[in-house]
CSV table of C-alpha atoms in Angstrom, one decimal:
chain,number,residue,atom,x,y,z
A,1,GLU,CA,68.0,-44.7,45.4
A,2,GLU,CA,71.4,-43.2,44.4
A,3,LEU,CA,74.5,-43.6,46.5
A,4,THR,CA,76.7,-40.6,46.8
A,5,VAL,CA,80.2,-40.5,48.0
A,6,ASP,CA,82.4,-37.7,49.2
A,7,ASN,CA,81.7,-34.3,47.9
A,8,MET,CA,84.0,-33.0,45.1
A,9,ASP,CA,86.7,-30.6,46.0
A,10,ILE,CA,85.4,-27.1,45.7
A,11,SER,CA,87.6,-24.3,44.3
A,12,ARG,CA,85.4,-21.2,44.7
A,13,HIS,CA,85.3,-18.4,42.1
A,14,GLN,CA,86.4,-15.2,43.6
A,15,PHE,CA,84.2,-12.2,43.8
A,16,ASP,CA,84.4,-8.9,45.6
A,17,ASP,CA,83.6,-9.7,49.2
A,18,ASP,CA,85.1,-6.5,50.3
A,19,SER,CA,82.7,-4.2,48.5
A,20,SER,CA,80.8,-1.9,50.7
A,21,SER,CA,77.5,-3.4,52.0
A,22,SER,CA,76.5,-0.5,54.2
A,23,SER,CA,73.6,0.4,51.9
A,24,LYS,CA,72.5,-3.2,51.4
A,25,LYS,CA,68.8,-3.6,51.8
A,26,ASN,CA,66.0,-6.0,50.8
A,27,ARG,CA,63.3,-5.1,48.4
A,28,ILE,CA,60.4,-7.4,47.8
A,29,SER,CA,60.5,-9.3,44.5
A,30,TYR,CA,58.1,-12.2,44.8
A,31,VAL,CA,58.3,-13.2,41.2
A,32,THR,CA,62.0,-13.4,41.4
A,33,ILE,CA,62.0,-15.6,44.5
A,34,ILE,CA,59.4,-18.0,42.9
A,35,GLY,CA,61.8,-18.3,40.0
A,36,ALA,CA,64.7,-18.8,42.3
A,37,ILE,CA,63.2,-21.7,44.3
A,38,SER,CA,61.8,-23.2,41.1
A,39,SER,CA,65.2,-23.1,39.4
A,40,VAL,CA,67.0,-24.6,42.4
A,41,THR,CA,64.4,-27.4,42.8
A,42,ILE,CA,64.5,-28.3,39.1
A,43,LEU,CA,68.3,-28.4,39.3
A,44,ILE,CA,68.2,-30.7,42.3
A,45,GLY,CA,66.5,-33.3,40.2
A,46,MET,CA,69.1,-33.2,37.4
A,47,ILE,CA,72.3,-32.1,39.0
A,48,THR,CA,72.3,-34.4,42.0
A,49,PHE,CA,71.7,-37.4,39.8
A,50,LEU,CA,74.6,-36.4,37.6
A,51,LYS,CA,76.8,-35.7,40.7
A,52,SER,CA,76.0,-39.2,42.0
A,53,ALA,CA,77.1,-40.7,38.7
A,54,ALA,CA,80.2,-38.6,38.6
A,55,THR,CA,81.4,-39.2,42.2
A,56,SER,CA,80.1,-42.6,43.2
A,57,GLY,CA,82.7,-44.8,41.3
A,58,SER,CA,81.7,-47.1,38.5
A,59,GLN,CA,78.0,-47.7,38.0
A,60,VAL,CA,77.4,-50.5,35.6
A,61,ALA,CA,74.4,-52.6,34.6
A,62,THR,CA,75.4,-56.3,34.9
A,63,SER,CA,73.6,-59.5,34.0
A,64,THR,CA,73.9,-61.5,37.2
A,65,SER,CA,72.2,-64.7,38.1
A,66,SER,CA,71.1,-65.1,41.7
A,67,SER,CA,73.9,-67.6,42.5
A,68,LYS,CA,76.5,-65.3,41.1
A,69,PHE,CA,74.9,-62.4,43.0
A,70,GLN,CA,75.5,-64.3,46.2
A,71,ASN,CA,79.0,-65.1,45.3
A,72,LEU,CA,79.9,-61.5,44.9
A,73,ARG,CA,79.3,-60.9,48.6
A,74,SER,CA,81.8,-61.2,51.4
A,75,PRO,CA,81.2,-63.4,54.5
A,76,LEU,CA,78.4,-61.4,56.0
A,77,ILE,CA,76.1,-62.2,53.1
A,78,GLN,CA,76.9,-65.9,53.1
A,79,ASP,CA,74.1,-68.2,54.2
A,80,ILE,CA,73.7,-69.4,57.8
A,81,THR,CA,72.0,-72.7,58.2
A,82,ASP,CA,70.0,-73.4,61.4
A,83,VAL,CA,71.0,-76.4,63.5
A,84,ASP,CA,68.3,-78.5,61.9
A,85,GLY,CA,69.4,-77.5,58.4
A,86,SER,CA,66.0,-76.0,57.4
A,87,SER,CA,66.6,-72.2,57.4
A,88,LYS,CA,69.0,-69.7,55.9
A,89,TRP,CA,69.9,-66.2,57.0
A,90,ARG,CA,71.6,-63.2,55.5
A,91,PHE,CA,72.2,-59.9,57.1
A,92,THR,CA,72.7,-56.2,56.2
A,93,PHE,CA,71.9,-52.8,57.7
A,94,LYS,CA,69.1,-50.4,56.8
A,95,ARG,CA,68.3,-46.8,57.8
A,96,LEU,CA,65.5,-46.6,60.3
A,97,GLY,CA,62.2,-45.9,58.4
A,98,TYR,CA,63.4,-47.4,55.1
A,99,SER,CA,63.8,-50.7,53.3
A,100,PRO,CA,67.3,-52.1,52.9
A,101,LEU,CA,69.2,-50.7,49.9
A,102,PRO,CA,68.4,-52.7,46.8
A,103,PHE,CA,72.1,-53.4,46.1
A,104,PHE,CA,72.3,-55.5,49.3
A,105,SER,CA,68.9,-57.1,49.0
A,106,ASP,CA,68.2,-60.8,48.5
A,107,ASN,CA,67.6,-60.1,44.8
A,108,ASP,CA,66.9,-62.9,42.4
A,109,ASP,CA,66.5,-60.8,39.3
A,110,ASP,CA,68.7,-61.8,36.4
A,111,LYS,CA,69.8,-58.2,35.9
A,112,LEU,CA,71.1,-55.9,38.6
A,113,LEU,CA,72.1,-52.2,38.4
A,114,THR,CA,75.2,-52.4,40.5
A,115,TYR,CA,78.0,-50.3,42.0
A,116,LYS,CA,81.3,-52.1,41.4
A,117,PHE,CA,83.1,-50.3,44.3
A,118,LEU,CA,80.5,-51.8,46.7
A,119,GLU,CA,81.0,-55.4,45.8
A,120,ASP,CA,83.5,-55.9,48.7
A,121,TYR,CA,81.1,-54.6,51.2
A,122,ASP,CA,78.0,-56.0,52.9
A,123,PHE,CA,76.3,-52.8,54.1
A,124,VAL,CA,76.3,-49.0,54.1
A,125,ILE,CA,76.2,-46.9,57.2
A,126,GLU,CA,74.7,-43.5,56.6
A,127,PRO,CA,76.3,-40.6,58.5
A,128,SER,CA,74.6,-39.7,61.8
A,129,ALA,CA,71.6,-41.8,61.0
A,130,ASP,CA,69.9,-44.4,63.1
A,131,MET,CA,70.7,-47.8,61.4
A,132,ARG,CA,69.2,-51.2,62.2
A,133,ILE,CA,70.3,-54.7,61.3
A,134,HIS,CA,68.1,-56.5,58.8
A,135,SER,CA,67.9,-60.1,57.9
A,136,TYR,CA,66.9,-62.0,54.8
A,137,PHE,CA,65.4,-65.3,55.7
A,138,ALA,CA,64.6,-68.3,53.5
A,139,GLY,CA,63.0,-71.6,54.5
A,140,SER,CA,61.0,-72.5,57.6
A,141,ASN,CA,61.9,-70.6,60.7
A,142,ASN,CA,62.5,-73.2,63.4
A,143,SER,CA,64.6,-70.9,65.6
A,144,SER,CA,63.7,-71.2,69.2
A,145,ASP,CA,62.2,-68.2,71.1
A,146,LEU,CA,65.3,-68.6,73.3
A,147,THR,CA,67.6,-67.9,70.4
A,148,TYR,CA,68.7,-64.4,69.4
A,149,TYR,CA,71.8,-62.7,67.9
A,150,LYS,CA,74.3,-60.3,69.3
A,151,TYR,CA,76.6,-58.2,67.1
A,152,THR,CA,79.4,-55.8,67.4
A,153,ILE,CA,80.1,-53.2,64.7
A,154,CYS,CA,83.4,-51.2,64.8
A,155,SER,CA,84.5,-48.2,62.7
A,156,SER,CA,87.9,-47.6,61.3
A,157,ASP,CA,87.9,-44.6,63.7
A,158,SER,CA,88.0,-47.1,66.6
A,159,GLU,CA,84.4,-46.6,67.7
A,160,CYS,CA,82.5,-49.8,68.5
A,161,GLN,CA,78.8,-50.2,69.1
A,162,ASN,CA,76.9,-53.3,70.2
A,163,GLY,CA,73.5,-54.5,69.4
A,164,ALA,CA,71.0,-57.4,69.6
A,165,TYR,CA,68.7,-58.9,67.0
A,166,LYS,CA,65.8,-61.3,67.4
A,167,ILE,CA,63.4,-62.7,64.8
A,168,SER,CA,60.4,-65.0,65.2
A,169,GLU,CA,57.3,-65.9,63.2
A,170,SER,CA,55.5,-62.8,64.4
A,171,MET,CA,58.2,-60.3,65.3
A,172,GLU,CA,61.5,-58.8,64.2
A,173,SER,CA,63.3,-56.5,66.6
A,174,SER,CA,66.8,-55.0,66.9
A,175,THR,CA,68.7,-52.3,68.6
A,176,VAL,CA,69.8,-49.1,66.7
A,177,VAL,CA,73.4,-47.9,66.0
A,178,ASN,CA,74.4,-44.4,64.9
A,179,PHE,CA,77.9,-43.3,63.7
A,180,ALA,CA,79.0,-39.8,62.9
A,181,CYS,CA,81.2,-41.3,60.2
A,182,GLU,CA,83.0,-39.7,57.3
A,183,PRO,CA,81.6,-40.6,53.8
A,184,GLN,CA,83.8,-42.9,51.7
A,185,ARG,CA,86.6,-42.8,54.2
A,186,THR,CA,85.2,-44.6,57.3
A,187,THR,CA,84.8,-48.3,57.0
A,188,PHE,CA,83.3,-50.9,59.4
A,189,SER,CA,83.9,-54.4,60.6
A,190,PHE,CA,81.0,-56.5,61.8
A,191,ASP,CA,80.7,-59.7,63.9
A,192,ILE,CA,77.5,-61.5,64.7
A,193,TYR,CA,77.0,-64.2,67.3
A,194,ARG,CA,74.2,-66.7,67.9
A,195,VAL,CA,73.1,-66.8,71.5
A,196,GLU,CA,71.0,-69.7,72.8
A,197,GLU,CA,69.5,-69.5,76.3
A,198,ASP,CA,69.2,-72.6,78.5
A,199,THR,CA,66.4,-72.0,81.0
A,200,GLU,CA,67.2,-75.0,83.0
A,201,THR,CA,70.7,-74.0,83.8
A,202,ASP,CA,70.1,-70.2,83.4
A,203,THR,CA,73.1,-70.0,81.1
A,204,GLU,CA,73.7,-68.8,77.5
A,205,SER,CA,75.9,-70.4,74.8
A,206,THR,CA,77.4,-68.0,72.3
A,207,THR,CA,78.7,-69.0,68.8
A,208,LYS,CA,80.2,-66.6,66.3
A,209,VAL,CA,78.4,-67.2,63.0
A,210,MET,CA,79.8,-64.6,60.6
A,211,SER,CA,81.8,-61.5,60.0
A,212,GLY,CA,81.5,-58.7,57.4
A,213,SER,CA,82.4,-55.2,56.4
A,214,GLY,CA,80.7,-51.9,55.5
A,215,ILE,CA,81.4,-48.4,54.4
A,216,CYS,CA,80.1,-45.0,55.3
A,217,LEU,CA,78.1,-43.3,52.5
A,218,TYR,CA,75.3,-40.9,52.0
A,219,VAL,CA,72.3,-42.3,50.2
A,220,ARG,CA,70.4,-40.0,47.9
A,221,ARG,CA,66.6,-40.7,47.8
A,222,GLU,CA,63.7,-39.3,45.8
A,223,ILE,CA,62.2,-36.5,47.7
A,224,ARG,CA,58.8,-38.2,48.0
A,225,SER,CA,60.4,-41.3,49.5
A,226,LEU,CA,61.9,-39.5,52.5
A,227,SER,CA,60.3,-40.1,55.9
A,228,SER,CA,58.5,-37.2,57.3
A,229,ASP,CA,61.2,-36.7,59.9
A,230,ASP,CA,64.0,-36.8,57.3
A,231,LEU,CA,62.1,-34.4,55.0
A,232,ASP,CA,61.7,-32.0,57.8
A,233,ALA,CA,65.4,-32.3,58.8
A,234,PHE,CA,66.5,-31.6,55.2
A,235,LEU,CA,64.2,-28.6,54.9
A,236,ASP,CA,65.0,-27.2,58.4
A,237,ALA,CA,68.7,-27.5,57.6
A,238,SER,CA,68.1,-25.8,54.2
A,239,HIS,CA,66.2,-22.9,55.8
A,240,ALA,CA,69.1,-22.3,58.2
A,241,LEU,CA,70.9,-20.7,55.2
A,242,TRP,CA,68.3,-17.9,55.4
A,243,GLU,CA,68.4,-17.6,59.2
A,244,TYR,CA,72.1,-16.8,59.8
A,245,ASP,CA,74.7,-14.6,58.2
A,246,ASP,CA,78.0,-16.1,57.3
A,247,GLU,CA,79.8,-14.9,60.4
A,248,LYS,CA,77.2,-16.3,62.9
A,249,GLY,CA,76.6,-19.4,60.8
A,250,GLN,CA,80.2,-20.3,60.6
A,251,SER,CA,80.7,-19.6,64.3
A,252,LYS,CA,77.8,-22.0,65.1
A,253,PHE,CA,78.2,-24.7,62.4
A,254,GLY,CA,81.8,-24.4,61.1
A,255,LEU,CA,83.5,-23.1,57.9
A,256,ASP,CA,81.5,-25.2,55.5
A,257,PHE,CA,78.4,-23.2,56.3
A,258,HIS,CA,77.5,-20.5,53.7
A,259,THR,CA,74.3,-18.5,53.5
A,260,ASN,CA,71.8,-18.1,50.8
A,261,SER,CA,73.3,-14.7,50.2
A,262,TYR,CA,76.7,-16.2,49.5
A,263,LEU,CA,75.2,-18.6,47.0
A,264,LEU,CA,73.3,-15.8,45.3
A,265,LYS,CA,76.5,-13.8,44.9
A,266,PHE,CA,78.2,-16.9,43.5
A,267,HIS,CA,75.4,-17.3,41.0
A,268,GLN,CA,75.2,-13.6,40.1
A,269,PHE,CA,79.0,-13.2,39.6
A,270,ASN,CA,79.3,-16.3,37.4
A,271,ALA,CA,76.0,-16.0,35.5
A,272,ALA,CA,75.5,-12.3,34.9
A,273,GLN,CA,78.8,-11.3,33.3
A,274,ARG,CA,78.2,-9.3,30.0
A,275,ASP,CA,80.8,-11.3,28.0
A,276,SER,CA,79.1,-14.7,28.8
A,277,ASP,CA,76.8,-16.5,31.2
A,278,HIS,CA,79.5,-18.8,32.6
A,279,VAL,CA,77.0,-20.9,34.6
A,280,HIS,CA,74.5,-21.7,31.9
A,281,ASP,CA,76.3,-21.3,28.5
A,282,GLY,CA,78.5,-24.0,27.0
A,283,ASN,CA,80.5,-26.7,28.7
A,284,GLY,CA,80.4,-25.0,32.1
A,285,PHE,CA,76.8,-25.8,32.8
A,286,LEU,CA,77.1,-29.1,34.4
A,287,LEU,CA,80.3,-28.6,36.3
A,288,GLN,CA,79.3,-25.1,37.6
A,289,HIS,CA,76.0,-26.5,38.9
A,290,VAL,CA,77.6,-29.5,40.5
A,291,LYS,CA,79.9,-27.1,42.2
A,292,PHE,CA,76.9,-24.9,43.3
A,293,THR,CA,75.1,-28.0,44.6
A,294,ASN,CA,78.2,-29.1,46.5
A,295,ILE,CA,78.5,-25.8,48.3
A,296,PHE,CA,74.8,-25.9,49.2
A,297,GLU,CA,75.0,-29.6,50.4
A,298,LYS,CA,78.1,-29.0,52.5
A,299,SER,CA,76.3,-26.0,54.0
A,300,ILE,CA,73.2,-27.9,55.1
A,301,GLN,CA,75.3,-30.9,56.3
A,302,SER,CA,77.3,-28.5,58.6
A,303,VAL,CA,73.9,-27.8,60.2
A,304,ASP,CA,72.7,-31.4,60.3
A,305,SER,CA,75.2,-34.1,59.2
A,306,SER,CA,72.4,-36.7,58.7
A,307,VAL,CA,70.9,-34.9,55.7
A,308,ASN,CA,71.7,-34.6,52.0
A,309,ILE,CA,70.0,-33.3,49.0
A,310,PRO,CA,67.2,-35.6,47.7
A,311,TYR,CA,66.5,-35.7,44.0
A,312,TRP,CA,63.2,-34.8,42.4
A,313,ASP,CA,62.0,-37.3,39.8
A,314,PHE,CA,59.6,-35.0,37.9
A,315,THR,CA,58.5,-37.9,35.7
A,316,ILE,CA,56.5,-39.2,38.7
A,317,ASP,CA,54.5,-36.0,38.5
A,318,SER,CA,54.0,-36.5,34.8
A,319,ALA,CA,52.8,-40.1,35.3
A,320,LEU,CA,50.4,-38.9,38.0
A,321,GLY,CA,49.0,-36.3,35.7
A,322,ASN,CA,50.5,-33.4,37.6
A,323,ASN,CA,51.8,-31.8,34.5
A,324,LYS,CA,52.0,-28.2,35.8
A,325,PRO,CA,54.5,-27.1,38.4
A,326,TYR,CA,52.0,-25.9,40.9
A,327,MET,CA,50.5,-29.4,41.1
A,328,SER,CA,53.8,-31.1,42.1
A,329,PHE,CA,54.5,-32.4,45.6
A,330,VAL,CA,57.6,-30.1,45.9
A,331,PHE,CA,55.3,-27.1,45.7
A,332,THR,CA,53.2,-27.9,48.7
A,333,GLU,CA,53.1,-26.2,52.1
A,334,SER,CA,55.1,-28.9,53.8
A,335,VAL,CA,58.0,-28.6,51.2
A,336,TYR,CA,58.7,-25.3,49.4
A,337,GLY,CA,55.3,-23.7,49.8
A,338,THR,CA,52.5,-23.6,47.3
A,339,ILE,CA,52.5,-21.5,44.1
A,340,SER,CA,50.0,-18.7,43.7
A,341,MET,CA,48.4,-18.6,40.3
A,342,PRO,CA,48.4,-15.6,38.0
A,343,VAL,CA,45.2,-14.3,36.4
A,344,SER,CA,46.3,-15.8,33.1
A,345,TYR,CA,48.2,-19.1,33.4
A,346,ASN,CA,49.4,-18.8,29.8
A,347,ARG,CA,50.8,-15.3,30.2
A,348,GLY,CA,52.1,-15.7,33.7
A,349,PHE,CA,52.5,-12.8,36.1
A,350,VAL,CA,52.2,-9.5,34.4
A,351,TYR,CA,51.8,-6.1,35.8
A,352,ALA,CA,48.7,-5.5,33.8
A,353,ASN,CA,46.8,-8.3,35.6
A,354,ASP,CA,48.6,-9.2,38.8
A,355,PRO,CA,49.9,-7.2,41.8
A,356,VAL,CA,53.5,-8.1,42.8
A,357,GLU,CA,52.3,-9.3,46.2
A,358,SER,CA,50.1,-12.0,44.6
A,359,ALA,CA,53.2,-13.9,43.5
A,360,ALA,CA,54.5,-14.2,47.0
A,361,ILE,CA,55.0,-17.7,48.5
A,362,PRO,CA,51.9,-17.9,50.7
A,363,ASN,CA,52.8,-20.5,53.2
A,364,GLY,CA,55.5,-22.9,54.5
A,365,ARG,CA,59.0,-22.2,55.7
A,366,TRP,CA,59.7,-19.7,52.9
A,367,GLN,CA,56.4,-17.8,53.3
A,368,GLN,CA,56.7,-14.1,52.1
A,369,LEU,CA,60.4,-14.5,51.4
A,370,GLN,CA,62.0,-11.4,50.0
A,371,ALA,CA,64.5,-11.4,47.2
A,372,GLU,CA,67.9,-9.6,47.8
A,373,PHE,CA,69.0,-6.4,46.2
A,374,ASN,CA,72.4,-6.4,44.6
A,375,THR,CA,74.6,-3.8,46.4
A,376,GLU,CA,78.0,-5.4,46.0
A,377,LEU,CA,78.6,-6.3,42.4
A,378,GLU,CA,78.7,-2.8,40.9
A,379,SER,CA,79.2,-3.9,37.3
A,380,LEU,CA,76.3,-6.3,37.4
A,381,LYS,CA,73.4,-4.0,38.5
A,382,TYR,CA,70.7,-4.9,36.0
A,383,GLY,CA,67.7,-7.1,36.3
A,384,TYR,CA,66.0,-4.2,38.2
A,385,GLY,CA,68.8,-4.3,40.7
A,386,TYR,CA,67.9,-7.6,42.1
A,387,MET,CA,70.3,-10.6,42.5
A,388,ARG,CA,69.8,-12.9,39.6
A,389,ALA,CA,68.2,-16.1,40.9
């Protein structure tokens, strides 16, 4: 899992938005759209990883013993010893449906890939996501069934939420918190209290046992590791870029929203100039694609602030023997749709063998998607008139 912080500042290239679009129309180009989605998906795997590294602060591999690892943490991660001295507790938060982030785990490995800027924090709160407290427990659990924990978590935006947590030999349960926080800017304070019930007097005694702090960040996960709900949320938010034009989308979702057509024009204007491909040639490749990815990510987050772009580790496909694109998880009906096969896999789609329609995306959210015809960038009308994907 890669942590990502605030999106980089976007200074958009200018292109002619005022050109006449009265004659704009769509023509079907299924081969082009397959190439478009393939290219964008491949870029997700590489660019989002590079973006995470560029924007997440220092990422260093350190050799850290388990004792030093514990000493790096602030009070929330310090041990709590039960009244009988036999058990120890440590706490962090995790997103519902996932394991705790490895950085905050009870890790006894000698080496740890770490994020230096997180060393002062005990947990991450992901924006607009259901989060649940998680404990690391060592030793025998002699806690009474009448003992549980209450906690209060407050954001630097002055929003506080309360929760409860209980663990026994057979059960772990806790309430859920959810903050619409701002990545890298919103921080959190956390207090947890031990509550012991006395059934004879019908009273409770409450003892504060620790405090800690956290920060709001998006967490970038490999696409296969997303829960089914989170994968659907990401894909639904992405598809909204095809459902709305800029005017309606920005009216509904805000000024960060931009359509697929906007992104196509951005790509066409910067990649299809006759003097040079300013997106793919030379030193501009990485930065232009980080910028492109940022615009896309800000757009989908305007639709659903709980999502971000996952990365695609295509080496997993290789390890599984899925060494052809159409075999990958990303090209399944539940993700980007399956890939139809040409008559000759080696030659690909050619007019001599394959009708254009046979290259259409046959299922999923982008089923039968049509490529857009270029009607606005007058000097760049080649590639059979279609927008370069």
